[in-house]
mmCIF file of C-alpha atoms in Angstrom:
data_model
loop_
_atom_site.group_PDB
_atom_site.id
_atom_site.type_symbol
_atom_site.label_atom_id
_atom_site.label_comp_id
_atom_site.label_asym_id
_atom_site.label_seq_id
_atom_site.Cartn_x
_atom_site.Cartn_y
_atom_site.Cartn_z
ATOM 1 C CA UNK H 116 -33.252 -19.856 -12.637
ATOM 2 C CA UNK H 117 -33.019 -18.073 -15.971
ATOM 3 C CA UNK H 118 -35.240 -15.285 -14.619
ATOM 4 C CA UNK H 119 -32.630 -14.578 -11.925
ATOM 5 C CA UNK H 120 -29.932 -14.301 -14.583
ATOM 6 C CA UNK H 121 -32.107 -11.845 -16.526
ATOM 7 C CA UNK H 122 -32.810 -9.828 -13.384
ATOM 8 C CA UNK H 123 -29.077 -9.632 -12.620
ATOM 9 C CA UNK H 124 -28.367 -8.661 -16.241
ATOM 10 C CA UNK H 125 -31.004 -5.921 -16.135
ATOM 11 C CA UNK H 126 -30.457 -4.493 -12.631
ATOM 12 C CA UNK H 127 -26.890 -5.483 -11.710
ATOM 13 C CA UNK H 128 -27.947 -6.891 -8.349
ATOM 14 C CA UNK H 129 -29.971 -9.574 -6.569
ATOM 15 C CA UNK H 130 -31.100 -10.149 -3.002
ATOM 16 C CA UNK H 131 -29.026 -12.444 -0.822
ATOM 17 C CA UNK H 132 -31.534 -15.273 -1.211
ATOM 18 C CA UNK H 133 -31.580 -14.844 -4.991
ATOM 19 C CA UNK H 134 -27.774 -14.829 -5.123
ATOM 20 C CA UNK H 135 -27.710 -17.992 -3.016
ATOM 21 C CA UNK H 136 -30.080 -19.725 -5.414
ATOM 22 C CA UNK H 137 -28.076 -18.667 -8.467
ATOM 23 C CA UNK H 138 -24.706 -19.568 -6.929
ATOM 24 C CA UNK H 139 -25.913 -23.020 -5.893
ATOM 25 C CA UNK H 140 -27.934 -23.964 -8.970
ATOM 26 C CA UNK H 141 -26.846 -26.692 -11.363
ATOM 27 C CA UNK H 142 -29.458 -25.580 -13.924
ATOM 28 C CA UNK H 143 -27.764 -25.924 -17.318
ATOM 29 C CA UNK H 144 -30.031 -23.398 -19.026
ATOM 30 C CA UNK H 145 -29.193 -20.811 -16.384
ATOM 31 C CA UNK H 146 -25.444 -21.512 -16.797
ATOM 32 C CA UNK H 147 -25.724 -21.130 -20.559
ATOM 33 C CA UNK H 148 -27.642 -17.852 -20.269
ATOM 34 C CA UNK H 149 -25.268 -16.497 -17.608
ATOM 35 C CA UNK H 150 -22.296 -17.156 -19.890
ATOM 36 C CA UNK H 151 -24.093 -15.484 -22.818
ATOM 37 C CA UNK H 152 -25.134 -12.404 -20.834
ATOM 38 C CA UNK H 153 -21.702 -12.013 -19.213
ATOM 39 C CA UNK H 154 -20.014 -12.128 -22.613
ATOM 40 C CA UNK H 155 -22.525 -9.640 -23.988
ATOM 41 C CA UNK H 156 -21.780 -7.175 -21.174
ATOM 42 C CA UNK H 157 -17.978 -7.476 -21.475
ATOM 43 C CA UNK H 158 -18.210 -6.960 -25.253
ATOM 44 C CA UNK H 159 -20.457 -3.940 -24.776
ATOM 45 C CA UNK H 160 -17.754 -2.232 -22.685
ATOM 46 C CA UNK H 161 -14.482 -3.746 -23.939
ATOM 47 C CA UNK H 162 -15.319 -5.357 -27.272
ATOM 48 C CA UNK H 163 -13.283 -8.462 -27.988
ATOM 49 C CA UNK H 164 -10.118 -7.006 -26.438
ATOM 50 C CA UNK H 165 -8.111 -9.099 -24.003
ATOM 51 C CA UNK H 166 -5.473 -7.171 -22.061
ATOM 52 C CA UNK H 167 -2.129 -8.840 -21.376
ATOM 53 C CA UNK H 168 -0.358 -8.275 -18.065
ATOM 54 C CA UNK H 169 3.297 -9.278 -17.835
ATOM 55 C CA UNK H 170 3.653 -11.044 -14.492
ATOM 56 C CA UNK H 171 7.010 -10.727 -12.706
ATOM 57 C CA UNK H 172 7.140 -12.883 -9.567
ATOM 58 C CA UNK H 173 9.740 -10.917 -7.618
ATOM 59 C CA UNK H 174 10.141 -12.958 -4.419
ATOM 60 C CA UNK H 175 9.058 -16.253 -2.870
ATOM 61 C CA UNK H 176 10.000 -15.102 0.636
ATOM 62 C CA UNK H 177 6.997 -14.240 2.815
ATOM 63 C CA UNK H 178 6.687 -13.284 6.462
ATOM 64 C CA UNK H 179 3.107 -14.556 6.602
ATOM 65 C CA UNK H 180 1.880 -18.057 7.345
ATOM 66 C CA UNK H 181 -1.433 -18.268 5.464
ATOM 67 C CA UNK H 182 -2.699 -21.826 5.765
ATOM 68 C CA UNK H 183 -3.439 -22.279 2.046
ATOM 69 C CA UNK H 184 -0.231 -20.895 0.518
ATOM 70 C CA UNK H 185 2.797 -22.834 -0.690
ATOM 71 C CA UNK H 186 5.247 -20.008 0.074
ATOM 72 C CA UNK H 187 3.996 -19.638 3.676
ATOM 73 C CA UNK H 188 6.709 -18.937 6.221
ATOM 74 C CA UNK H 189 6.416 -22.384 7.847
ATOM 75 C CA UNK H 190 7.068 -24.305 4.622
ATOM 76 C CA UNK H 191 10.703 -25.234 5.236
ATOM 77 C CA UNK H 192 10.845 -27.103 1.904
ATOM 78 C CA UNK H 193 10.043 -24.014 -0.159
ATOM 79 C CA UNK H 194 12.827 -23.047 -2.571
ATOM 80 C CA UNK H 195 13.243 -19.323 -1.886
ATOM 81 C CA UNK H 196 14.538 -16.632 -4.234
ATOM 82 C CA UNK H 197 14.511 -12.880 -4.787
ATOM 83 C CA UNK H 198 14.881 -11.078 -8.086
ATOM 84 C CA UNK H 199 17.398 -8.251 -8.231
ATOM 85 C CA UNK H 200 16.687 -4.799 -9.623
ATOM 86 C CA UNK H 201 18.531 -5.855 -12.782
ATOM 87 C CA UNK H 202 16.464 -9.058 -13.054
ATOM 88 C CA UNK H 203 13.216 -7.094 -12.843
ATOM 89 C CA UNK H 204 14.303 -4.513 -15.406
ATOM 90 C CA UNK H 205 15.435 -7.288 -17.746
ATOM 91 C CA UNK H 206 11.975 -8.895 -17.481
ATOM 92 C CA UNK H 207 10.393 -5.546 -18.386
ATOM 93 C CA UNK H 208 12.704 -5.083 -21.359
ATOM 94 C CA UNK H 209 11.810 -8.532 -22.646
ATOM 95 C CA UNK H 210 8.113 -7.923 -21.992
ATOM 96 C CA UNK H 211 8.063 -4.582 -23.748
ATOM 97 C CA UNK H 212 9.562 -6.154 -26.873
ATOM 98 C CA UNK H 213 6.830 -8.813 -26.726
ATOM 99 C CA UNK H 214 4.106 -6.145 -26.658
ATOM 100 C CA UNK H 215 3.257 -5.970 -22.957
ATOM 101 C CA UNK H 216 2.134 -2.560 -21.730
ATOM 102 C CA UNK H 217 1.456 -3.509 -18.106
ATOM 103 C CA UNK H 218 4.024 -5.037 -15.758
ATOM 104 C CA UNK H 219 2.805 -6.730 -12.571
ATOM 105 C CA UNK H 220 5.352 -7.119 -9.774
ATOM 106 C CA UNK H 221 3.996 -9.779 -7.429
ATOM 107 C CA UNK H 222 5.617 -11.418 -4.436
ATOM 108 C CA UNK H 223 5.340 -12.576 -0.865
ATOM 109 C CA UNK H 224 5.537 -10.018 1.931
ATOM 110 C CA UNK H 225 9.322 -9.778 1.833
ATOM 111 C CA UNK H 226 10.965 -7.098 4.005
ATOM 112 C CA UNK H 227 13.951 -6.928 1.649
ATOM 113 C CA UNK H 228 11.735 -5.117 -0.857
ATOM 114 C CA UNK H 229 11.864 -1.829 1.022
ATOM 115 C CA UNK H 230 10.138 1.350 -0.083
ATOM 116 C CA UNK H 231 13.465 2.733 -1.292
ATOM 117 C CA UNK H 232 14.108 -0.370 -3.421
ATOM 118 C CA UNK H 233 10.590 -0.492 -4.838
ATOM 119 C CA UNK H 234 10.398 3.242 -5.576
ATOM 120 C CA UNK H 235 13.718 3.094 -7.412
ATOM 121 C CA UNK H 236 12.543 0.170 -9.574
ATOM 122 C CA UNK H 237 9.120 1.697 -10.243
ATOM 123 C CA UNK H 238 10.521 5.077 -11.293
ATOM 124 C CA UNK H 239 13.085 3.357 -13.544
ATOM 125 C CA UNK H 240 10.359 1.331 -15.282
ATOM 126 C CA UNK H 241 8.157 4.392 -15.752
ATOM 127 C CA UNK H 242 11.097 6.397 -17.078
ATOM 128 C CA UNK H 243 12.038 3.724 -19.632
ATOM 129 C CA UNK H 244 8.473 2.785 -20.586
ATOM 130 C CA UNK H 245 6.236 5.836 -20.060
ATOM 131 C CA UNK H 246 3.406 4.238 -22.068
ATOM 132 C CA UNK H 247 3.203 1.299 -19.625
ATOM 133 C CA UNK H 248 1.304 0.750 -16.395
ATOM 134 C CA UNK H 249 2.972 -0.623 -13.279
ATOM 135 C CA UNK H 250 0.879 -2.899 -11.090
ATOM 136 C CA UNK H 251 2.021 -4.053 -7.655
ATOM 137 C CA UNK H 252 0.913 -7.078 -5.648
ATOM 138 C CA UNK H 253 3.105 -7.064 -2.559
ATOM 139 C CA UNK H 254 0.584 -7.571 0.237
ATOM 140 C CA UNK H 255 -0.149 -5.401 3.234
ATOM 141 C CA UNK H 256 2.078 -2.362 3.697
ATOM 142 C CA UNK H 257 1.751 0.961 5.491
ATOM 143 C CA UNK H 258 -0.168 3.940 4.125
ATOM 144 C CA UNK H 259 3.135 5.788 3.778
ATOM 145 C CA UNK H 260 4.604 2.915 1.779
ATOM 146 C CA UNK H 261 1.651 2.836 -0.598
ATOM 147 C CA UNK H 262 1.861 6.619 -0.920
ATOM 148 C CA UNK H 263 5.567 6.611 -1.770
ATOM 149 C CA UNK H 264 5.157 3.899 -4.397
ATOM 150 C CA UNK H 265 2.222 5.751 -5.946
ATOM 151 C CA UNK H 266 4.310 8.933 -6.126
ATOM 152 C CA UNK H 267 7.111 6.916 -7.765
ATOM 153 C CA UNK H 268 4.703 6.017 -10.562
ATOM 154 C CA UNK H 269 2.798 2.869 -9.570
ATOM 155 C CA UNK H 270 -0.636 2.777 -11.198
ATOM 156 C CA UNK H 271 -2.436 -0.253 -9.769
ATOM 157 C CA UNK H 272 -2.377 -2.477 -6.728
ATOM 158 C CA UNK H 273 -3.757 -6.001 -6.397
ATOM 159 C CA UNK H 274 -4.609 -7.171 -2.883
ATOM 160 C CA UNK H 275 -7.073 -10.037 -2.736
ATOM 161 C CA UNK H 276 -9.150 -9.788 0.410
ATOM 162 C CA UNK H 277 -9.499 -13.630 0.264
ATOM 163 C CA UNK H 278 -12.559 -13.739 2.552
ATOM 164 C CA UNK H 279 -14.866 -10.910 3.605
ATOM 165 C CA UNK H 280 -16.251 -12.937 6.516
ATOM 166 C CA UNK H 281 -14.344 -12.532 9.794
ATOM 167 C CA UNK H 282 -15.061 -16.168 10.617
ATOM 168 C CA UNK H 283 -13.699 -17.564 7.360
ATOM 169 C CA UNK H 284 -10.762 -15.132 7.224
ATOM 170 C CA UNK H 285 -9.587 -16.353 10.637
ATOM 171 C CA UNK H 286 -9.879 -19.989 9.526
ATOM 172 C CA UNK H 287 -7.628 -19.349 6.506
ATOM 173 C CA UNK H 288 -5.036 -17.111 8.169
ATOM 174 C CA UNK H 289 -2.826 -17.270 11.265
ATOM 175 C CA UNK H 290 -3.263 -15.182 14.374
ATOM 176 C CA UNK H 291 -1.773 -11.753 13.826
ATOM 177 C CA UNK H 292 -3.412 -11.265 10.442
ATOM 178 C CA UNK H 293 -6.766 -9.508 10.423
ATOM 179 C CA UNK H 294 -9.521 -8.891 7.932
ATOM 180 C CA UNK H 295 -9.910 -5.373 9.347
ATOM 181 C CA UNK H 296 -6.332 -4.532 8.394
ATOM 182 C CA UNK H 297 -6.704 -6.091 4.944
ATOM 183 C CA UNK H 298 -9.811 -4.002 4.281
ATOM 184 C CA UNK H 299 -8.133 -0.862 5.635
ATOM 185 C CA UNK H 300 -5.260 -1.382 3.175
ATOM 186 C CA UNK H 301 -7.702 -1.659 0.276
ATOM 187 C CA UNK H 302 -9.515 1.536 1.182
ATOM 188 C CA UNK H 303 -6.200 3.361 1.666
ATOM 189 C CA UNK H 304 -5.064 2.249 -1.791
ATOM 190 C CA UNK H 305 -8.289 3.557 -3.265
ATOM 191 C CA UNK H 306 -7.911 6.870 -1.418
ATOM 192 C CA UNK H 307 -4.367 7.261 -2.798
ATOM 193 C CA UNK H 308 -5.617 7.003 -6.373
ATOM 194 C CA UNK H 309 -4.527 3.497 -7.309
ATOM 195 C CA UNK H 310 -6.626 1.354 -9.587
ATOM 196 C CA UNK H 311 -7.453 -1.256 -6.966
ATOM 197 C CA UNK H 312 -7.886 -4.999 -7.316
ATOM 198 C CA UNK H 313 -9.484 -7.284 -4.724
ATOM 199 C CA UNK H 314 -10.835 -10.823 -4.897
ATOM 200 C CA UNK H 315 -11.215 -14.190 -3.234
ATOM 201 C CA UNK H 316 -10.623 -17.916 -3.551
ATOM 202 C CA UNK H 317 -13.447 -20.108 -4.821
ATOM 203 C CA UNK H 318 -14.016 -23.337 -2.925
ATOM 204 C CA UNK H 319 -11.635 -22.525 -0.071
ATOM 205 C CA UNK H 320 -11.801 -24.834 2.969
ATOM 206 C CA UNK H 321 -14.788 -24.004 5.232
ATOM 207 C CA UNK H 322 -16.269 -21.638 2.589
ATOM 208 C CA UNK H 323 -20.066 -21.558 2.324
ATOM 209 C CA UNK H 324 -22.385 -19.804 -0.098
ATOM 210 C CA UNK H 325 -23.030 -17.228 2.616
ATOM 211 C CA UNK H 326 -19.321 -16.459 2.737
ATOM 212 C CA UNK H 327 -19.294 -15.926 -1.032
ATOM 213 C CA UNK H 328 -22.266 -13.563 -0.763
ATOM 214 C CA UNK H 329 -20.329 -11.612 1.903
ATOM 215 C CA UNK H 330 -17.464 -11.338 -0.620
ATOM 216 C CA UNK H 331 -19.808 -9.975 -3.275
ATOM 217 C CA UNK H 332 -21.280 -7.420 -0.848
ATOM 218 C CA UNK H 333 -17.811 -6.278 0.210
ATOM 219 C CA UNK H 334 -16.836 -5.816 -3.435
ATOM 220 C CA UNK H 335 -19.953 -3.685 -3.924
ATOM 221 C CA UNK H 336 -18.790 -1.528 -1.007
ATOM 222 C CA UNK H 337 -15.209 -1.248 -2.278
ATOM 223 C CA UNK H 338 -16.046 -0.824 -5.984
ATOM 224 C CA UNK H 339 -12.612 -1.984 -7.204
ATOM 225 C CA UNK H 340 -11.375 -1.587 -10.765
ATOM 226 C CA UNK H 341 -10.140 -5.196 -10.855
ATOM 227 C CA UNK H 342 -11.538 -8.378 -9.336
ATOM 228 C CA UNK H 343 -9.410 -11.508 -9.233
ATOM 229 C CA UNK H 344 -10.982 -14.828 -8.332
ATOM 230 C CA UNK H 345 -9.707 -18.319 -8.910
ATOM 231 C CA UNK H 346 -10.303 -21.827 -7.618
ATOM 232 C CA UNK H 347 -8.620 -22.899 -4.417
ATOM 233 C CA UNK H 348 -5.933 -25.466 -5.292
ATOM 234 C CA UNK H 349 -4.279 -27.292 -2.393
ATOM 235 C CA UNK H 350 -0.506 -27.307 -1.926
ATOM 236 C CA UNK H 351 1.124 -30.463 -0.571
ATOM 237 C CA UNK H 352 3.152 -28.614 2.089
ATOM 238 C CA UNK H 353 0.310 -26.756 3.809
ATOM 239 C CA UNK H 354 -2.255 -27.667 6.481
ATOM 240 C CA UNK H 355 -4.866 -27.806 3.690
ATOM 241 C CA UNK H 356 -2.990 -30.354 1.581
ATOM 242 C CA UNK H 357 -5.797 -32.926 1.818
ATOM 243 C CA UNK H 358 -8.673 -30.490 1.239
ATOM 244 C CA UNK H 359 -10.783 -30.566 -1.899
ATOM 245 C CA UNK H 360 -10.083 -27.864 -4.477
ATOM 246 C CA UNK H 361 -12.534 -25.358 -5.940
ATOM 247 C CA UNK H 362 -14.468 -26.452 -9.028
ATOM 248 C CA UNK H 363 -14.454 -25.124 -12.569
ATOM 249 C CA UNK H 364 -18.252 -24.900 -12.605
ATOM 250 C CA UNK H 365 -18.543 -22.706 -9.498
ATOM 251 C CA UNK H 366 -15.651 -20.476 -10.567
ATOM 252 C CA UNK H 367 -17.223 -19.863 -13.988
ATOM 253 C CA UNK H 368 -20.635 -19.216 -12.423
ATOM 254 C CA UNK H 369 -19.101 -16.602 -10.132
ATOM 255 C CA UNK H 370 -17.168 -14.980 -12.990
ATOM 256 C CA UNK H 371 -20.446 -14.566 -14.865
ATOM 257 C CA UNK H 372 -22.153 -13.136 -11.783
ATOM 258 C CA UNK H 373 -19.264 -10.715 -11.190
ATOM 259 C CA UNK H 374 -19.369 -9.474 -14.786
ATOM 260 C CA UNK H 375 -23.086 -8.704 -14.460
ATOM 261 C CA UNK H 376 -22.665 -7.065 -11.039
ATOM 262 C CA UNK H 377 -19.587 -5.064 -12.108
ATOM 263 C CA UNK H 378 -20.013 -4.470 -15.856
ATOM 264 C CA UNK H 379 -16.883 -2.327 -16.347
ATOM 265 C CA UNK H 380 -14.461 -4.175 -14.082
ATOM 266 C CA UNK H 381 -11.209 -5.778 -15.272
ATOM 267 C CA UNK H 382 -11.643 -9.505 -14.724
ATOM 268 C CA UNK H 383 -8.737 -11.909 -15.255
ATOM 269 C CA UNK H 384 -8.932 -15.476 -16.484
ATOM 270 C CA UNK H 385 -6.389 -16.756 -13.978
ATOM 271 C CA UNK H 386 -3.564 -19.257 -14.181
ATOM 272 C CA UNK H 387 -5.321 -21.250 -11.440
ATOM 273 C CA UNK H 388 -8.351 -21.590 -13.728
ATOM 274 C CA UNK H 389 -6.071 -22.914 -16.463
ATOM 275 C CA UNK H 390 -4.479 -25.284 -13.937
ATOM 276 C CA UNK H 391 -7.704 -27.089 -12.990
ATOM 277 C CA UNK H 392 -8.930 -27.384 -16.609
ATOM 278 C CA UNK H 393 -6.900 -27.371 -19.844
ATOM 279 C CA UNK H 394 -9.345 -24.884 -21.421
ATOM 280 C CA UNK H 395 -10.142 -23.076 -18.177
ATOM 281 C CA UNK H 396 -8.840 -19.672 -19.262
ATOM 282 C CA UNK H 397 -10.690 -19.837 -22.572
ATOM 283 C CA UNK H 398 -13.916 -20.651 -20.723
ATOM 284 C CA UNK H 399 -13.213 -17.735 -18.387
ATOM 285 C CA UNK H 400 -12.836 -15.371 -21.356
ATOM 286 C CA UNK H 401 -16.152 -16.607 -22.728
ATOM 287 C CA UNK H 402 -17.793 -15.947 -19.348
ATOM 288 C CA UNK H 403 -16.898 -12.285 -18.934
ATOM 289 C CA UNK H 404 -13.115 -12.184 -18.378
ATOM 290 C CA UNK H 405 -10.976 -9.691 -20.297
ATOM 291 C CA UNK H 406 -7.462 -9.990 -18.799
ATOM 292 C CA UNK H 407 -4.762 -12.686 -18.876
ATOM 293 C CA UNK H 408 -1.403 -12.596 -17.106
ATOM 294 C CA UNK H 409 1.396 -14.456 -18.919
ATOM 295 C CA UNK H 410 4.566 -15.003 -16.923
ATOM 296 C CA UNK H 411 7.595 -12.798 -17.586
ATOM 297 C CA UNK H 412 9.610 -14.191 -14.655
ATOM 298 C CA UNK H 413 12.940 -15.857 -15.467
ATOM 299 C CA UNK H 414 12.328 -19.557 -16.154
ATOM 300 C CA UNK H 415 14.931 -20.513 -13.510
ATOM 301 C CA UNK H 416 12.691 -19.190 -10.697
ATOM 302 C CA UNK H 417 9.200 -19.999 -11.943
ATOM 303 C CA UNK H 418 8.859 -23.373 -10.231
ATOM 304 C CA UNK H 419 9.980 -21.721 -6.977
ATOM 305 C CA UNK H 420 6.985 -19.343 -6.903
ATOM 306 C CA UNK H 421 4.954 -22.306 -5.808
ATOM 307 C CA UNK H 422 1.645 -21.041 -4.410
ATOM 308 C CA UNK H 423 -0.286 -24.247 -5.211
ATOM 309 C CA UNK H 424 0.362 -27.640 -6.767
ATOM 310 C CA UNK H 425 0.640 -28.332 -10.522
ATOM 311 C CA UNK H 426 0.828 -24.684 -11.569
ATOM 312 C CA UNK H 427 1.012 -24.413 -15.362
ATOM 313 C CA UNK H 428 3.518 -22.542 -17.562
ATOM 314 C CA UNK H 429 6.465 -22.887 -15.160
ATOM 315 C CA UNK H 430 8.875 -24.148 -17.824
ATOM 316 C CA UNK H 431 8.097 -21.804 -20.700
ATOM 317 C CA UNK H 432 10.031 -18.766 -21.827
ATOM 318 C CA UNK H 433 8.069 -15.498 -21.839
ATOM 319 C CA UNK H 434 7.762 -15.513 -25.626
ATOM 320 C CA UNK H 435 6.338 -19.052 -25.519
ATOM 321 C CA UNK H 436 3.819 -18.036 -22.838
ATOM 322 C CA UNK H 437 2.705 -15.057 -24.859
ATOM 323 C CA UNK H 438 2.314 -16.877 -28.183
ATOM 324 C CA UNK H 439 0.560 -19.812 -26.517
ATOM 325 C CA UNK H 440 -1.923 -17.488 -24.817
ATOM 326 C CA UNK H 441 -2.425 -15.491 -28.002
ATOM 327 C CA UNK H 442 -3.439 -18.685 -29.810
ATOM 328 C CA UNK H 443 -5.751 -19.671 -26.988
ATOM 329 C CA UNK H 444 -7.355 -16.222 -26.902
ATOM 330 C CA UNK H 445 -7.904 -16.255 -30.676
ATOM 331 C CA UNK H 446 -9.396 -19.740 -30.505
ATOM 332 C CA UNK H 447 -11.858 -18.495 -27.881
ATOM 333 C CA UNK H 448 -12.994 -15.723 -30.247
ATOM 334 C CA UNK H 449 -11.129 -12.719 -28.804
ATOM 335 C CA UNK H 450 -8.062 -10.619 -29.625
ATOM 336 C CA UNK H 451 -4.958 -9.677 -27.668
ATOM 337 C CA UNK H 452 -4.017 -6.014 -27.683
ATOM 338 C CA UNK H 453 -0.808 -4.146 -26.782
ATOM 339 C CA UNK H 454 -2.460 -1.575 -24.556
ATOM 340 C CA UNK H 455 -2.248 -0.528 -20.904
ATOM 341 C CA UNK H 456 -5.824 -1.724 -20.578
ATOM 342 C CA UNK H 457 -7.100 0.638 -17.899
ATOM 343 C CA UNK H 458 -10.495 0.111 -16.335
ATOM 344 C CA UNK H 459 -12.975 2.277 -18.224
ATOM 345 C CA UNK H 460 -14.610 3.601 -15.051
ATOM 346 C CA UNK H 461 -11.318 4.990 -13.751
ATOM 347 C CA UNK H 462 -9.987 8.425 -14.680
ATOM 348 C CA UNK H 463 -6.265 9.010 -14.294
#
């Protein structure tokens, strides 16, 4: 298996059958080499820098009913909230003082967050903090909506495609949601000049290695600036509550593969990774990741943004989150930086 790792390191690609073998292997030597090569590639392009993104979870209302998600519309036990304009700006003020130079506004697909509301907030943030990037993660919207928010100053947009296989996408989502529309949104975002992020769950119900390979091929087609993957973690109030979660081993293997396939991409070590293993984020950083996203949301709402069970860092103040992550990043051999942290293959 080590020869496949070396081929991927050298060429940036493998055949489908080679990818299948590498994804499914439990060869320890191959895992060790993949981690080493992935770290080598990320250090070649980004050094030891780890970029911090201040995450602001703006709303737990969502019109969608995705079968895996704790804030799905049908979860009547979900504790719903929305942040006000003032709440969001207060989070940014706090984050800026803590050294964050990217703010990520993430939420369910909540119709209250109209284009007018979002454009007002975005332009206010950019006016107050011109050296900062604004990232949005608000789901599927119209081309005109994306265009208006870009013109207001938004820099990046995260929209995980979740599954590039029509079959698997339909098994994870309700009728009325379509993979075709999700993909169209991603290509529209790219056309509008956003730095685009896509990604998928690892170990989702019904997922096969072939589905994962389809995800990798779609990412090659899209060529995003950011790729977010994390293990599937079941939520107790969803149809998938009894399903098995994604594993640390497979998630790390795929992070290493992604770093070698997309050498310059921004790759986060996710909260979900830290949820399934106490040192999960550190292991992610050592396997090619170069982004972490501490939570800037008000502590009073953090437990309410309940996408999956046992989510970490829901009781900590923003300053605690930042200092904790800084220690963890240092212990893994890397350094946090107060920079926007743009993808190096993207020109503004």
